[in-house]
PDB file of C-alpha atoms in Angstrom:
ATOM      1  CA  MET A   1       3.377   5.678  -3.399  1.00  0.00           C
ATOM      2  CA  PHE A   2       2.652   5.397  -7.063  1.00  0.00           C
ATOM      3  CA  LEU A   3       1.024   2.630  -9.047  1.00  0.00           C
ATOM      4  CA  ASP A   4       2.681   1.966 -12.213  1.00  0.00           C
ATOM      5  CA  ALA A   5       1.001   1.141 -15.517  1.00  0.00           C
ATOM      6  CA  TYR A   6       0.222  -2.371 -14.409  1.00  0.00           C
ATOM      7  CA  GLY A   7      -0.866  -1.580 -10.711  1.00  0.00           C
ATOM      8  CA  THR A   8       2.294  -2.441  -8.992  1.00  0.00           C
ATOM      9  CA  PRO A   9       3.295  -0.034  -6.359  1.00  0.00           C
ATOM     10  CA  ARG A  10       6.471   2.071  -7.022  1.00  0.00           C
ATOM     11  CA  GLU A  11       8.007   4.476  -4.147  1.00  0.00           C
ATOM     12  CA  VAL A  12       9.109   7.703  -6.138  1.00  0.00           C
ATOM     13  CA  THR A  13      11.555  10.085  -4.830  1.00  0.00           C
ATOM     14  CA  PRO A  14      13.791  12.631  -6.382  1.00  0.00           C
ATOM     15  CA  ASP A  15      16.746  10.322  -6.083  1.00  0.00           C
ATOM     16  CA  ASN A  16      15.142   7.550  -8.349  1.00  0.00           C
ATOM     17  CA  LEU A  17      12.837   9.734 -10.478  1.00  0.00           C
ATOM     18  CA  HIS A  18      14.865   8.771 -13.696  1.00  0.00           C
ATOM     19  CA  GLU A  19      14.215   5.233 -13.068  1.00  0.00           C
ATOM     20  CA  TYR A  20      10.392   5.366 -13.093  1.00  0.00           C
ATOM     21  CA  GLN A  21       8.559   6.163 -16.244  1.00  0.00           C
ATOM     22  CA  TYR A  22       5.322   7.497 -14.157  1.00  0.00           C
ATOM     23  CA  ASP A  23       2.212   8.379 -15.896  1.00  0.00           C
ATOM     24  CA  LEU A  24       1.348  12.137 -15.719  1.00  0.00           C
ATOM     25  CA  HIS A  25      -2.283  11.219 -15.014  1.00  0.00           C
ATOM     26  CA  GLY A  26      -1.298   8.267 -12.883  1.00  0.00           C
ATOM     27  CA  VAL A  27      -2.410   6.897  -9.444  1.00  0.00           C
ATOM     28  CA  MET A  28      -1.050   7.812  -6.133  1.00  0.00           C
ATOM     29  CA  LEU A  29      -1.980   6.052  -2.710  1.00  0.00           C
ATOM     30  CA  LEU A  30      -1.894   8.043   0.388  1.00  0.00           C
ATOM     31  CA  THR A  31      -1.350   5.946   3.486  1.00  0.00           C
ATOM     32  CA  SER A  32      -0.699   8.753   6.050  1.00  0.00           C
ATOM     33  CA  ALA A  33      -1.118  12.335   6.314  1.00  0.00           C
ATOM     34  CA  ASP A  34       1.806  13.006   8.552  1.00  0.00           C
ATOM     35  CA  PHE A  35       4.204  13.773   5.791  1.00  0.00           C
ATOM     36  CA  GLU A  36       4.070  15.706   2.528  1.00  0.00           C
ATOM     37  CA  VAL A  37       4.451  13.170  -0.507  1.00  0.00           C
ATOM     38  CA  TYR A  38       6.940  13.828  -3.270  1.00  0.00           C
ATOM     39  CA  ILE A  39       5.017  14.956  -6.385  1.00  0.00           C
ATOM     40  CA  PRO A  40       7.218  14.560  -9.512  1.00  0.00           C
ATOM     41  CA  PRO A  41       7.221  17.621 -11.913  1.00  0.00           C
ATOM     42  CA  ARG A  42       4.276  18.170 -13.923  1.00  0.00           C
ATOM     43  CA  TRP A  43       2.409  15.392 -12.464  1.00  0.00           C
ATOM     44  CA  HIS A  44      -1.499  15.935 -12.110  1.00  0.00           C
ATOM     45  CA  GLY A  45      -2.758  12.657 -11.404  1.00  0.00           C
ATOM     46  CA  THR A  46      -5.290  11.421  -8.763  1.00  0.00           C
ATOM     47  CA  ILE A  47      -4.393  10.685  -4.959  1.00  0.00           C
ATOM     48  CA  TYR A  48      -6.566   8.081  -3.486  1.00  0.00           C
ATOM     49  CA  SER A  49      -7.261   7.512   0.388  1.00  0.00           C
ATOM     50  CA  THR A  50      -9.892   7.691   2.928  1.00  0.00           C
ATOM     51  CA  GLU A  51     -11.781  10.833   3.151  1.00  0.00           C
ATOM     52  CA  GLU A  52     -10.373  11.793   6.499  1.00  0.00           C
ATOM     53  CA  LEU A  53      -6.889  11.331   5.555  1.00  0.00           C
ATOM     54  CA  LEU A  54      -7.284  13.342   2.355  1.00  0.00           C
ATOM     55  CA  ASP A  55      -8.874  16.232   4.362  1.00  0.00           C
ATOM     56  CA  THR A  56      -6.268  16.221   7.078  1.00  0.00           C
ATOM     57  CA  TYR A  57      -3.559  16.192   4.215  1.00  0.00           C
ATOM     58  CA  ARG A  58      -4.963  19.109   2.167  1.00  0.00           C
ATOM     59  CA  LYS A  59      -5.245  21.233   5.314  1.00  0.00           C
ATOM     60  CA  ARG A  60      -1.763  20.393   6.662  1.00  0.00           C
ATOM     61  CA  PHE A  61       0.109  20.592   3.247  1.00  0.00           C
ATOM     62  CA  LYS A  62      -2.244  22.816   0.946  1.00  0.00           C
ATOM     63  CA  PRO A  63      -1.146  20.935  -2.125  1.00  0.00           C
ATOM     64  CA  ASP A  64      -2.235  22.588  -5.667  1.00  0.00           C
ATOM     65  CA  CYS A  65      -5.648  21.254  -6.150  1.00  0.00           C
ATOM     66  CA  THR A  66      -5.693  22.769  -9.699  1.00  0.00           C
ATOM     67  CA  LEU A  67      -3.305  20.070 -10.780  1.00  0.00           C
ATOM     68  CA  LEU A  68      -4.248  17.191  -8.528  1.00  0.00           C
ATOM     69  CA  THR A  69      -7.496  15.196  -7.961  1.00  0.00           C
ATOM     70  CA  PHE A  70      -8.371  13.714  -4.819  1.00  0.00           C
ATOM     71  CA  HIS A  71     -10.517  10.654  -4.678  1.00  0.00           C
ATOM     72  CA  ALA A  72     -12.035   9.383  -1.369  1.00  0.00           C
ATOM     73  CA  LEU A  73     -12.379   5.672  -0.801  1.00  0.00           C
ATOM     74  CA  GLU A  74     -14.858   4.149   1.780  1.00  0.00           C
ATOM     75  CA  PRO A  75     -12.772   1.709   4.096  1.00  0.00           C
ATOM     76  CA  TYR A  76     -13.365  -1.916   3.201  1.00  0.00           C
ATOM     77  CA  GLU A  77     -15.336  -0.931  -0.087  1.00  0.00           C
ATOM     78  CA  PRO A  78     -13.429  -1.856  -3.220  1.00  0.00           C
ATOM     79  CA  GLU A  79     -13.375   0.298  -6.220  1.00  0.00           C
ATOM     80  CA  LEU A  80     -12.257  -0.343  -9.889  1.00  0.00           C
ATOM     81  CA  ILE A  81      -9.639   2.246 -11.008  1.00  0.00           C
ATOM     82  CA  CYS A  82      -7.834   2.807 -14.398  1.00  0.00           C
ATOM     83  CA  CYS A  83      -3.804   2.689 -14.428  1.00  0.00           C
ATOM     84  CA  GLU A  84      -1.976   3.259 -17.828  1.00  0.00           C
ATOM     85  CA  ARG A  85      -2.343  -0.466 -18.903  1.00  0.00           C
ATOM     86  CA  SER A  86      -4.767  -2.134 -16.490  1.00  0.00           C
ATOM     87  CA  VAL A  87      -7.766  -1.916 -14.511  1.00  0.00           C
ATOM     88  CA  VAL A  88      -7.350  -2.792 -10.743  1.00  0.00           C
ATOM     89  CA  GLU A  89      -9.511  -2.962  -7.757  1.00  0.00           C
ATOM     90  CA  ILE A  90      -8.293  -1.150  -4.778  1.00  0.00           C
ATOM     91  CA  THR A  91      -9.614  -1.083  -1.216  1.00  0.00           C
ATOM     92  CA  ALA A  92      -8.354   1.196   1.681  1.00  0.00           C
ATOM     93  CA  LEU A  93      -8.062  -0.741   4.803  1.00  0.00           C
ATOM     94  CA  PRO A  94      -7.771   1.186   8.400  1.00  0.00           C
ATOM     95  CA  ALA A  95      -4.461   0.189  10.224  1.00  0.00           C
ATOM     96  CA  GLY A  96      -4.750   1.971  13.347  1.00  0.00           C
ATOM     97  CA  GLN A  97      -2.409   4.823  14.332  1.00  0.00           C
ATOM     98  CA  THR A  98       1.142   5.639  13.721  1.00  0.00           C
ATOM     99  CA  LEU A  99       3.610   4.930  16.621  1.00  0.00           C
ATOM    100  CA  HIS A 100       4.999   8.443  16.866  1.00  0.00           C
ATOM    101  CA  SER A 101       2.080  10.734  16.264  1.00  0.00           C
ATOM    102  CA  ARG A 102      -1.038   8.701  16.875  1.00  0.00           C
ATOM    103  CA  THR A 103      -2.687   9.668  13.682  1.00  0.00           C
ATOM    104  CA  ASP A 104      -4.603   7.248  11.530  1.00  0.00           C
ATOM    105  CA  ILE A 105      -2.824   5.342   8.672  1.00  0.00           C
ATOM    106  CA  VAL A 106      -4.090   2.983   6.167  1.00  0.00           C
ATOM    107  CA  VAL A 107      -2.846   0.159   3.902  1.00  0.00           C
ATOM    108  CA  PHE A 108      -4.232  -0.840   0.538  1.00  0.00           C
ATOM    109  CA  LEU A 109      -5.337  -4.035  -1.015  1.00  0.00           C
ATOM    110  CA  VAL A 110      -4.768  -4.046  -4.869  1.00  0.00           C
ATOM    111  CA  LYS A 111      -6.312  -6.662  -6.870  1.00  0.00           C
ATOM    112  CA  ILE A 112      -4.866  -7.294 -10.226  1.00  0.00           C
ATOM    113  CA  TYR A 113      -6.850 -10.039 -12.085  1.00  0.00           C
ATOM    114  CA  ASP A 114      -6.766 -12.845  -9.524  1.00  0.00           C
ATOM    115  CA  VAL A 115      -3.726 -11.600  -7.482  1.00  0.00           C
ATOM    116  CA  ASN A 116      -4.284 -10.032  -4.044  1.00  0.00           C
ATOM    117  CA  THR A 117      -1.326  -7.420  -3.253  1.00  0.00           C
ATOM    118  CA  LEU A 118      -1.354  -5.980   0.066  1.00  0.00           C
ATOM    119  CA  ILE A 119       0.564  -2.664   0.297  1.00  0.00           C
ATOM    120  CA  THR A 120       1.764  -1.165   3.400  1.00  0.00           C
ATOM    121  CA  LYS A 121       4.105   1.856   3.930  1.00  0.00           C
ATOM    122  CA  GLU A 122       4.039   2.255   7.747  1.00  0.00           C
ATOM    123  CA  LEU A 123       2.901  -0.481  10.345  1.00  0.00           C
ATOM    124  CA  GLY A 124       1.134   1.067  13.409  1.00  0.00           C
ATOM    125  CA  THR A 125      -1.039   0.085  16.078  1.00  0.00           C
ATOM    126  CA  GLU A 126      -3.351  -2.405  14.277  1.00  0.00           C
ATOM    127  CA  LEU A 127      -2.087  -5.523  12.360  1.00  0.00           C
ATOM    128  CA  ASN A 128      -5.674  -6.916  11.980  1.00  0.00           C
ATOM    129  CA  PHE A 129      -6.730  -5.314   8.654  1.00  0.00           C
ATOM    130  CA  PHE A 130      -9.638  -7.605   7.981  1.00  0.00           C
ATOM    131  CA  PRO A 131     -12.055  -7.384  10.952  1.00  0.00           C
ATOM    132  CA  ASN A 132     -13.884 -10.764  11.875  1.00  0.00           C
ATOM    133  CA  THR A 133     -17.086  -8.886  11.945  1.00  0.00           C
ATOM    134  CA  HIS A 134     -16.928  -7.295   8.560  1.00  0.00           C
ATOM    135  CA  HIS A 135     -18.026  -9.113   5.228  1.00  0.00           C
ATOM    136  CA  TYR A 136     -14.579  -8.520   3.748  1.00  0.00           C
ATOM    137  CA  HIS A 137     -12.992 -10.659   6.209  1.00  0.00           C
ATOM    138  CA  VAL A 138     -14.792 -13.641   4.519  1.00  0.00           C
ATOM    139  CA  ARG A 139     -13.482 -12.890   1.203  1.00  0.00           C
ATOM    140  CA  ILE A 140      -9.867 -12.192   2.201  1.00  0.00           C
ATOM    141  CA  MET A 141      -9.649 -15.457   4.332  1.00  0.00           C
ATOM    142  CA  SER A 142     -11.027 -17.412   1.072  1.00  0.00           C
ATOM    143  CA  GLU A 143      -8.706 -15.812  -1.472  1.00  0.00           C
ATOM    144  CA  GLY A 144      -5.706 -15.101   0.727  1.00  0.00           C
ATOM    145  CA  ILE A 145      -3.047 -12.586   0.335  1.00  0.00           C
ATOM    146  CA  ASP A 146      -0.387 -13.396  -2.743  1.00  0.00           C
ATOM    147  CA  ILE A 147       2.019 -10.421  -2.225  1.00  0.00           C
ATOM    148  CA  LEU A 148       2.613  -8.366   0.643  1.00  0.00           C
ATOM    149  CA  TYR A 149       4.716  -4.982   0.161  1.00  0.00           C
ATOM    150  CA  LEU A 150       6.815  -3.805   3.078  1.00  0.00           C
ATOM    151  CA  ASP A 151       8.722  -0.721   3.510  1.00  0.00           C
ATOM    152  CA  ASP A 152      12.339  -1.708   3.763  1.00  0.00           C
ATOM    153  CA  LYS A 153      13.297   1.345   5.433  1.00  0.00           C
ATOM    154  CA  VAL A 154      12.235  -0.256   8.635  1.00  0.00           C
ATOM    155  CA  TYR A 155      15.458  -2.345   8.401  1.00  0.00           C
ATOM    156  CA  GLY A 156      17.635   0.791   8.039  1.00  0.00           C
ATOM    157  CA  VAL A 157      20.488   1.703  10.701  1.00  0.00           C
ATOM    158  CA  ASP A 158      17.996   4.049  12.793  1.00  0.00           C
ATOM    159  CA  SER A 159      14.895   1.823  12.527  1.00  0.00           C
ATOM    160  CA  ALA A 160      13.142   0.722  15.719  1.00  0.00           C
ATOM    161  CA  CYS A 161      13.068  -2.708  16.361  1.00  0.00           C
ATOM    162  CA  TYR A 162       9.273  -2.511  17.098  1.00  0.00           C
ATOM    163  CA  GLN A 163       8.662  -1.829  13.352  1.00  0.00           C
ATOM    164  CA  GLN A 164      10.621  -4.957  12.417  1.00  0.00           C
ATOM    165  CA  GLN A 165       8.822  -7.114  15.025  1.00  0.00           C
ATOM    166  CA  CYS A 166       5.551  -5.650  13.364  1.00  0.00           C
ATOM    167  CA  ALA A 167       6.680  -6.731   9.910  1.00  0.00           C
ATOM    168  CA  HIS A 168       7.469 -10.110  11.084  1.00  0.00           C
ATOM    169  CA  ASN A 169       4.232 -10.660  12.877  1.00  0.00           C
ATOM    170  CA  LEU A 170       2.370  -9.505   9.887  1.00  0.00           C
ATOM    171  CA  VAL A 171       3.937 -11.752   7.363  1.00  0.00           C
ATOM    172  CA  LYS A 172       3.465 -14.645   9.976  1.00  0.00           C
ATOM    173  CA  LYS A 173      -0.097 -13.828  10.357  1.00  0.00           C
ATOM    174  CA  LEU A 174      -1.018 -13.137   6.628  1.00  0.00           C
ATOM    175  CA  GLN A 175       1.195 -16.144   5.320  1.00  0.00           C
ATOM    176  CA  PRO A 176       1.547 -14.558   1.711  1.00  0.00           C
ATOM    177  CA  LEU A 177       3.015 -16.278  -1.280  1.00  0.00           C
ATOM    178  CA  GLY A 178       5.471 -13.730  -1.322  1.00  0.00           C
ATOM    179  CA  VAL A 179       7.056 -10.660   0.265  1.00  0.00           C
ATOM    180  CA  LYS A 180       8.568  -7.630  -1.600  1.00  0.00           C
ATOM    181  CA  SER A 181      10.030  -4.376  -0.637  1.00  0.00           C
ATOM    182  CA  LEU A 182       8.599  -1.162  -1.929  1.00  0.00           C
ATOM    183  CA  SER A 183      12.188   0.030  -3.080  1.00  0.00           C
ATOM    184  CA  GLY A 184      12.894  -3.166  -4.917  1.00  0.00           C
ATOM    185  CA  LYS A 185      15.774  -3.925  -2.615  1.00  0.00           C
ATOM    186  CA  PRO A 186      15.903  -7.497  -0.784  1.00  0.00           C
ATOM    187  CA  LEU A 187      14.373  -8.031   2.449  1.00  0.00           C
ATOM    188  CA  PRO A 188      15.722 -10.219   5.368  1.00  0.00           C
ATOM    189  CA  GLU A 189      15.531 -13.877   4.246  1.00  0.00           C
ATOM    190  CA  HIS A 190      13.598 -14.873   7.370  1.00  0.00           C
ATOM    191  CA  LEU A 191      10.469 -13.151   6.091  1.00  0.00           C
ATOM    192  CA  SER A 192      10.367 -15.164   2.902  1.00  0.00           C
ATOM    193  CA  LYS A 193      10.720 -18.330   5.233  1.00  0.00           C
ATOM    194  CA  LEU A 194       7.358 -17.251   6.855  1.00  0.00           C
ATOM    195  CA  CYS A 195       5.292 -17.209   3.526  1.00  0.00           C
ATOM    196  CA  ARG A 196       3.011 -20.015   2.567  1.00  0.00           C
ATOM    197  CA  LYS A 197       4.102 -22.384  -0.159  1.00  0.00           C
ATOM    198  CA  LEU A 198       2.292 -22.932  -3.377  1.00  0.00           C
ATOM    199  CA  ASP A 199       0.409 -26.187  -3.563  1.00  0.00           C
ATOM    200  CA  HIS A 200       0.989 -27.160  -7.153  1.00  0.00           C
ATOM    201  CA  ASN A 201      -1.008 -30.260  -6.784  1.00  0.00           C
ATOM    202  CA  ALA A 202      -4.059 -27.975  -6.048  1.00  0.00           C
ATOM    203  CA  ALA A 203      -3.213 -25.632  -8.466  1.00  0.00           C
ATOM    204  CA  ASN A 204      -3.272 -28.091 -11.450  1.00  0.00           C
ATOM    205  CA  LYS A 205      -6.650 -29.532 -10.464  1.00  0.00           C
TER     206      LYS A 205
END
């Protein structure tokens, strides 16, 4: 998916292209190398992911490397990147393997100012994105997740119940302040009820 001018994830397809003013030099996050991503006409920005996923994607789909830039991220190591109107911190987090092909997938933590946003596309075999043995775990446990993005396609007619259960378990585990869909459409209400409530007394101290 793309990050917009402010670092917010946007799912861009041929059907909604007219709704999204994408930056021609913008940012795309690659979560999986299983499927070819949609590249808007004349777009020549930068695709971010782990080195392994980027290599697999290039070998499988042979994108036009004269137009695109590929930037490899070290897992759990934050990097600052420039969106059109903001500078954000992104971190690639290994998320196990897909359920249908057993290939690796990642999720992304995007920090915009003091807001931690976790962006997921597909949920696979691993929901523990912050291993206890890694120093990154301490930071996330201290700061928490503010917004969790889920792919609402898992709630479509043909969706597997397992993906829906994974989404439920992930929200329950992380207890973000809010949960949103990548498409902007409403998610099931029970997911919002699993989110933690903001402590206004603590916030005003």
